[in-house]
Tab-separated table of C-alpha atoms in Angstrom:
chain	number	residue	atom	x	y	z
A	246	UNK	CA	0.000	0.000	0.000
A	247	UNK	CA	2.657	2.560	1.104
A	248	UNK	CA	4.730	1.609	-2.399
A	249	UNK	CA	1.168	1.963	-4.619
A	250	UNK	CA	0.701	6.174	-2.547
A	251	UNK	CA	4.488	6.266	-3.001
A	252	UNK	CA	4.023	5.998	-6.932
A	253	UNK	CA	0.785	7.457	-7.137
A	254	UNK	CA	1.943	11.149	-5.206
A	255	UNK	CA	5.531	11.058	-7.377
A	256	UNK	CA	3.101	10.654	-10.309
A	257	UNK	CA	1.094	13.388	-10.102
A	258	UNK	CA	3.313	15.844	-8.170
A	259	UNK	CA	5.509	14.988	-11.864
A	260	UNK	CA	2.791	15.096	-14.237
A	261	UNK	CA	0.091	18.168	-13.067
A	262	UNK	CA	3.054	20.580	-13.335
A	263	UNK	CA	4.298	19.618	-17.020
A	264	UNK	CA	0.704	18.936	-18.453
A	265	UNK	CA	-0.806	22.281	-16.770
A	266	UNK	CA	-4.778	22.198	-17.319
A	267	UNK	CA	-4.487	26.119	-17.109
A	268	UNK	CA	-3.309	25.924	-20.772
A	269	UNK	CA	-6.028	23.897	-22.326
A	270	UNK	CA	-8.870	25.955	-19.803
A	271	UNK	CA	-7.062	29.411	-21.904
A	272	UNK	CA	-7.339	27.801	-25.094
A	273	UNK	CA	-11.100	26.591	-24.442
A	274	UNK	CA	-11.964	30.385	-23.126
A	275	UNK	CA	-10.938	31.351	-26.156
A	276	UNK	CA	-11.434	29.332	-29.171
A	277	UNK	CA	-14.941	27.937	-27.343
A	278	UNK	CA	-17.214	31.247	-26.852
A	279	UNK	CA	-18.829	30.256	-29.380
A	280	UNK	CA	-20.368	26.898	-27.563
A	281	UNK	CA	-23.470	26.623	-25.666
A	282	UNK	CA	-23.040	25.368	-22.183
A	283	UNK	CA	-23.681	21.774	-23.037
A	284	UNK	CA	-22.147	21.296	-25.658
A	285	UNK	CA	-19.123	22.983	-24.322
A	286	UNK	CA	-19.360	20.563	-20.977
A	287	UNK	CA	-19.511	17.641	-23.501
A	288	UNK	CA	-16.612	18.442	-24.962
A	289	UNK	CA	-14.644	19.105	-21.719
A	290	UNK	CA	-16.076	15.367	-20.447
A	291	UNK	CA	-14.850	13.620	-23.665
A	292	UNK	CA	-11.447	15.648	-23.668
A	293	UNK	CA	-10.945	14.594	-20.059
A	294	UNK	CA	-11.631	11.299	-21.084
A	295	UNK	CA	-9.162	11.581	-24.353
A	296	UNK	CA	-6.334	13.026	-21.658
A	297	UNK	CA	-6.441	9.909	-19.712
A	298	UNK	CA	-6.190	7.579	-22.491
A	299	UNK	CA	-3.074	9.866	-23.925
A	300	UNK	CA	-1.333	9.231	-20.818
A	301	UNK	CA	-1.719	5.537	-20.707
A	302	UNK	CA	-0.916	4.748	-24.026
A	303	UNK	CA	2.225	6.636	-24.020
A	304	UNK	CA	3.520	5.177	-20.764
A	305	UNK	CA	2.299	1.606	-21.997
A	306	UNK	CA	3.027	1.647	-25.556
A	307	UNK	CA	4.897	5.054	-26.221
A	308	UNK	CA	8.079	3.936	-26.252
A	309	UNK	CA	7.512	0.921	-28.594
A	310	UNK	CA	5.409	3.556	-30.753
A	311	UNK	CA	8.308	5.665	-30.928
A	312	UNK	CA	11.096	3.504	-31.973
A	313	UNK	CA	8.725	1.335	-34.866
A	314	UNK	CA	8.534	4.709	-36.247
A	315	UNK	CA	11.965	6.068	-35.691
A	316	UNK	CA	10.857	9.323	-33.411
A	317	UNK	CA	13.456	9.990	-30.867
A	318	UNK	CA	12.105	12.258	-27.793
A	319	UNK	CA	14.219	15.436	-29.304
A	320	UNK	CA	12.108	14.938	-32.509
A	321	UNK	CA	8.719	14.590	-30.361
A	322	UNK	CA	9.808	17.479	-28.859
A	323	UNK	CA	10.454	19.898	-32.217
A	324	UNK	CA	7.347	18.385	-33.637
A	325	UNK	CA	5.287	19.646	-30.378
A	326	UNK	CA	7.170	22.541	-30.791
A	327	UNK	CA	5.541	23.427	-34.413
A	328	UNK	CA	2.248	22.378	-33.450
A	329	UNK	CA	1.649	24.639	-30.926
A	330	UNK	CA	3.406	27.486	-32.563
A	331	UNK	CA	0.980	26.775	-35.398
A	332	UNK	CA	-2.201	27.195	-32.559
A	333	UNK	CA	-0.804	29.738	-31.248
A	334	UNK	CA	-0.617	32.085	-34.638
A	335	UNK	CA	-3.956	31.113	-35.244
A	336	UNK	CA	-5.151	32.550	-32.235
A	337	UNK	CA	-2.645	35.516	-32.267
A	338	UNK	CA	-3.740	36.682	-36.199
A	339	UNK	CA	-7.045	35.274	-36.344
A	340	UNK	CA	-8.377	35.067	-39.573
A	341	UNK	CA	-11.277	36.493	-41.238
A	342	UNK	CA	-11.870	33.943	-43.852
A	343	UNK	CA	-14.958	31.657	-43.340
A	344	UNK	CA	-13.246	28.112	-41.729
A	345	UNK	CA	-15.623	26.276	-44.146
A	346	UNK	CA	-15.094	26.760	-47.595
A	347	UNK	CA	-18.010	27.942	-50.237
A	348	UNK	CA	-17.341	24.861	-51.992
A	349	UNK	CA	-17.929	22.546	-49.267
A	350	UNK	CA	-20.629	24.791	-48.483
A	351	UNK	CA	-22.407	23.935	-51.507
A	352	UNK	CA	-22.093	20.175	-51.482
A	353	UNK	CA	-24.475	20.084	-48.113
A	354	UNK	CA	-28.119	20.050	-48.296
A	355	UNK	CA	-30.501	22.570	-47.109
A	356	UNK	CA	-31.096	21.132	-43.951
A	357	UNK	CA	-27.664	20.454	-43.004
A	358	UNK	CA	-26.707	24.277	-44.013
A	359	UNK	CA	-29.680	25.073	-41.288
A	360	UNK	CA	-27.362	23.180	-38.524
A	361	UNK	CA	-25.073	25.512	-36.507
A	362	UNK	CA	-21.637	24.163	-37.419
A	363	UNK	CA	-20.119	23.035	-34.132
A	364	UNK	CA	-16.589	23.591	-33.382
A	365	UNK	CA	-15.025	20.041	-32.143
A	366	UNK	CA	-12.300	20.907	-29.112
A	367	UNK	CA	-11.649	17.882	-27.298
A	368	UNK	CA	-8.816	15.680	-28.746
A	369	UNK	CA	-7.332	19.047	-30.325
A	370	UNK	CA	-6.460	21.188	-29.253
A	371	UNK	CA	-8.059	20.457	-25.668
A	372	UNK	CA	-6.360	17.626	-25.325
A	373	UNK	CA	-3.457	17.066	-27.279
A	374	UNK	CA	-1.168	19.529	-27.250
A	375	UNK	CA	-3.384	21.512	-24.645
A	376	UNK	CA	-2.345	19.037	-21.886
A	377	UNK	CA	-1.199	15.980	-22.670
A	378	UNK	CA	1.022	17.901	-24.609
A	379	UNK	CA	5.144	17.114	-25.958
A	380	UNK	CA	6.558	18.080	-22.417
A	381	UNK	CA	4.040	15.578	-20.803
A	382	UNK	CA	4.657	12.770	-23.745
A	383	UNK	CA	8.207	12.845	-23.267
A	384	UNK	CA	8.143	12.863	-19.091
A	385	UNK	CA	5.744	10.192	-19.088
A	386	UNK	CA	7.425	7.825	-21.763
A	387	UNK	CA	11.251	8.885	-19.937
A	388	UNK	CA	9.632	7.482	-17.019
A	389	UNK	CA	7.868	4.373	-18.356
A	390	UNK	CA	11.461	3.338	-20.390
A	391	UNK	CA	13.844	4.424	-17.018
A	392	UNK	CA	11.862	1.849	-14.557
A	393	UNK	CA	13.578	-0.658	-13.481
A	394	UNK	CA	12.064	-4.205	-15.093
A	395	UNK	CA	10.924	-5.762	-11.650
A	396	UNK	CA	8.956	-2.378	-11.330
A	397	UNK	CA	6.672	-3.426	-13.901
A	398	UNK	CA	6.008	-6.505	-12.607
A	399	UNK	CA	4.502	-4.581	-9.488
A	400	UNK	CA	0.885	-4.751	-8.943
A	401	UNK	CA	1.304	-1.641	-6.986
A	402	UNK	CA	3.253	0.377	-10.129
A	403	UNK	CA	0.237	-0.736	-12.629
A	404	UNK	CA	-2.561	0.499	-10.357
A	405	UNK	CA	-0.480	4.010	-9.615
A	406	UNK	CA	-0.301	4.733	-13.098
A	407	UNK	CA	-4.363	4.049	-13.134
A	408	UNK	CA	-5.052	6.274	-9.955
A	409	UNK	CA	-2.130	8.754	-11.086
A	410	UNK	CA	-4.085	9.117	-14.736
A	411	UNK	CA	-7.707	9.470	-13.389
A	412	UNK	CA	-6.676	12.294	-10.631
A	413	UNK	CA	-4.649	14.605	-13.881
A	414	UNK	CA	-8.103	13.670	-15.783
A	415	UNK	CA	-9.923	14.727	-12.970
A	416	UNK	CA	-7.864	17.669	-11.935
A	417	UNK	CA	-8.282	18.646	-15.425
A	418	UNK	CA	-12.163	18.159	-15.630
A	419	UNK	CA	-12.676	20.231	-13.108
A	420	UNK	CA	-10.321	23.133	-14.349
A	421	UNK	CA	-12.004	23.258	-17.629
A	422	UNK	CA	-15.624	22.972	-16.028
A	423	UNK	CA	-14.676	26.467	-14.172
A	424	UNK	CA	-13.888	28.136	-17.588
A	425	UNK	CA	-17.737	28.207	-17.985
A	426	UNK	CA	-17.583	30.875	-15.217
A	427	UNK	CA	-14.977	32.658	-16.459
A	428	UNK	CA	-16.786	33.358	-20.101
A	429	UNK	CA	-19.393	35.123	-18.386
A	430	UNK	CA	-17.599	37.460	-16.276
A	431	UNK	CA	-15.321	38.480	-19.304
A	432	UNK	CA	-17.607	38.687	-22.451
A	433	UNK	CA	-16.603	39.108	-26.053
A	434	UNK	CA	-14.079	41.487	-26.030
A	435	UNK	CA	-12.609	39.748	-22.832
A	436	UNK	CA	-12.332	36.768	-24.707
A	437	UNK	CA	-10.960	38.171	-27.572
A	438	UNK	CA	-7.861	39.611	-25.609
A	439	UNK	CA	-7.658	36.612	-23.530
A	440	UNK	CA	-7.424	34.204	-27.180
A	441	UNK	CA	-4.170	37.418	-28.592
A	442	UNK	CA	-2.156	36.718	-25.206
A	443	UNK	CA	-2.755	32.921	-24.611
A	444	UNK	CA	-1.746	32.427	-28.419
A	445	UNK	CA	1.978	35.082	-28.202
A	446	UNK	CA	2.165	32.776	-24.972
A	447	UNK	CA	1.535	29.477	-27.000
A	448	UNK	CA	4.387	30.430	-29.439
A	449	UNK	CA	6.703	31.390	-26.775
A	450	UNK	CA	5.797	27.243	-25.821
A	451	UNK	CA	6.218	25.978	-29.526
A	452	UNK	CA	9.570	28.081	-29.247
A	453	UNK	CA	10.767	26.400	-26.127
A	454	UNK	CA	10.133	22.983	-27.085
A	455	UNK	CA	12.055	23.670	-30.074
A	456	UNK	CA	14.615	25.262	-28.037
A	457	UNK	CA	14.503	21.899	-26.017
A	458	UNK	CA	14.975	19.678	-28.413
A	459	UNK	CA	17.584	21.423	-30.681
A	460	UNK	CA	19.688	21.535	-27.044
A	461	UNK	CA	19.181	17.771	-26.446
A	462	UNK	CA	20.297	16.487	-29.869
A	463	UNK	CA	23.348	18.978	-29.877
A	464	UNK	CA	24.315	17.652	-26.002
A	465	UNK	CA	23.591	14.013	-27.685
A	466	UNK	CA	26.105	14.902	-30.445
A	467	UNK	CA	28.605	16.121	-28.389
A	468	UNK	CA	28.362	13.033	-26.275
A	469	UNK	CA	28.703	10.883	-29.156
């Protein structure tokens, strides 16, 4: 019991830091003012639920994932890296071009132009990069492939990493839930400020990873 709270604390005093729900609650306040209510708490249910199962296939299967396909943990990194630099100049110089084009427009039928087009958040960019973003990839699968190979035998280890992955899914539920709040109290133009500063702050992110994973190949090389 003491080993299985051991593991679990370590876990999430590792993980809450890196994956930061405060990132993914900015982007939802401001790429989701657009939602209703519930549809925006179905969104932050399912992206909760997408968070956990990020987390568990990268410390299960990430590092098998990553060396069928050849990725190395600097390359996750950079990759990350340009993701989120690519959110974060959407958000930063939104556009005014319609996101659907006329063409597609034209293919739908009557009834389906009648349908509000709903925005889908959850898997991106609620979820991944949001939160279980490159900085909490690469910490969990560093920590899945630096365990010692009795550890995985442990009982204990396998039901941390289940209580460790529902509390950051829970943590994170909850932190999104609040952002409801938060769109009332600031309205449109609130929003609209909030969206300019969370996306210079998501490219300063992208930047860093990049930063990060330039360094670590270079240290690698130099090593070598």
């Amino acid at each position: 019991m003491s080993q299985f709270i051991h593991y679990t604390v370590l876990g999430v005093l590792s993980l809450l830091p890196v994956a930061n729900p405060l990132t993914s609650m900015s982007l939802l306040l401001s790429l989701g003012n657009g939602l209703s209510a519930a549809e925006r708490n179905r969104q932050v249910f399912k992206s909760a639920i997408y968070v956990g199962i990020i987390l568990l296939v990268c410390f299960y299967g990430g590092s098998f994932i990553m060396s069928a396909f050849g990725i190395s943990l600097p390359g996750l990194r950079l990759a990350g890296g340009l993701i989120v630099c690519y959110i974060g100049f959407g958000m930063l110089f939104p556009s005014d071009q319609p996101s659907e084009p006329e063409a597609q427009k034209s293919m739908l039928s009557d009834e389906d132009k009648a349908k509000p087009h709903v925005r889908n958040l959850a898997f991106v960019p609620l979820a991944l990069p949001g939160t279980a973003g490159p900085g909490a990839i690469a910490l969990v699968i560093s920590i899945a492939s630096s365990l010692d190979p009795h550890a995985h035998a442990s009982v204990a280890l396998h039901l941390s990493v289940i209580a460790t992955t529902l509390i950051v899914a829970c943590v994170y539920w909850v932190v999104l839930r609040s952002a409801g709040l938060i769109m009332k109290a600031l309205g449109h133009s609130g929003l609209d400020a909030i969206s300019r500063l969370v996306g210079f702050l998501l490219i300063g992110m992208g930047v860093q990873f990049g930063i990060n994973g330039i360094t670590e190949v270079v240290m690698k090389f130099h090593a070598g």
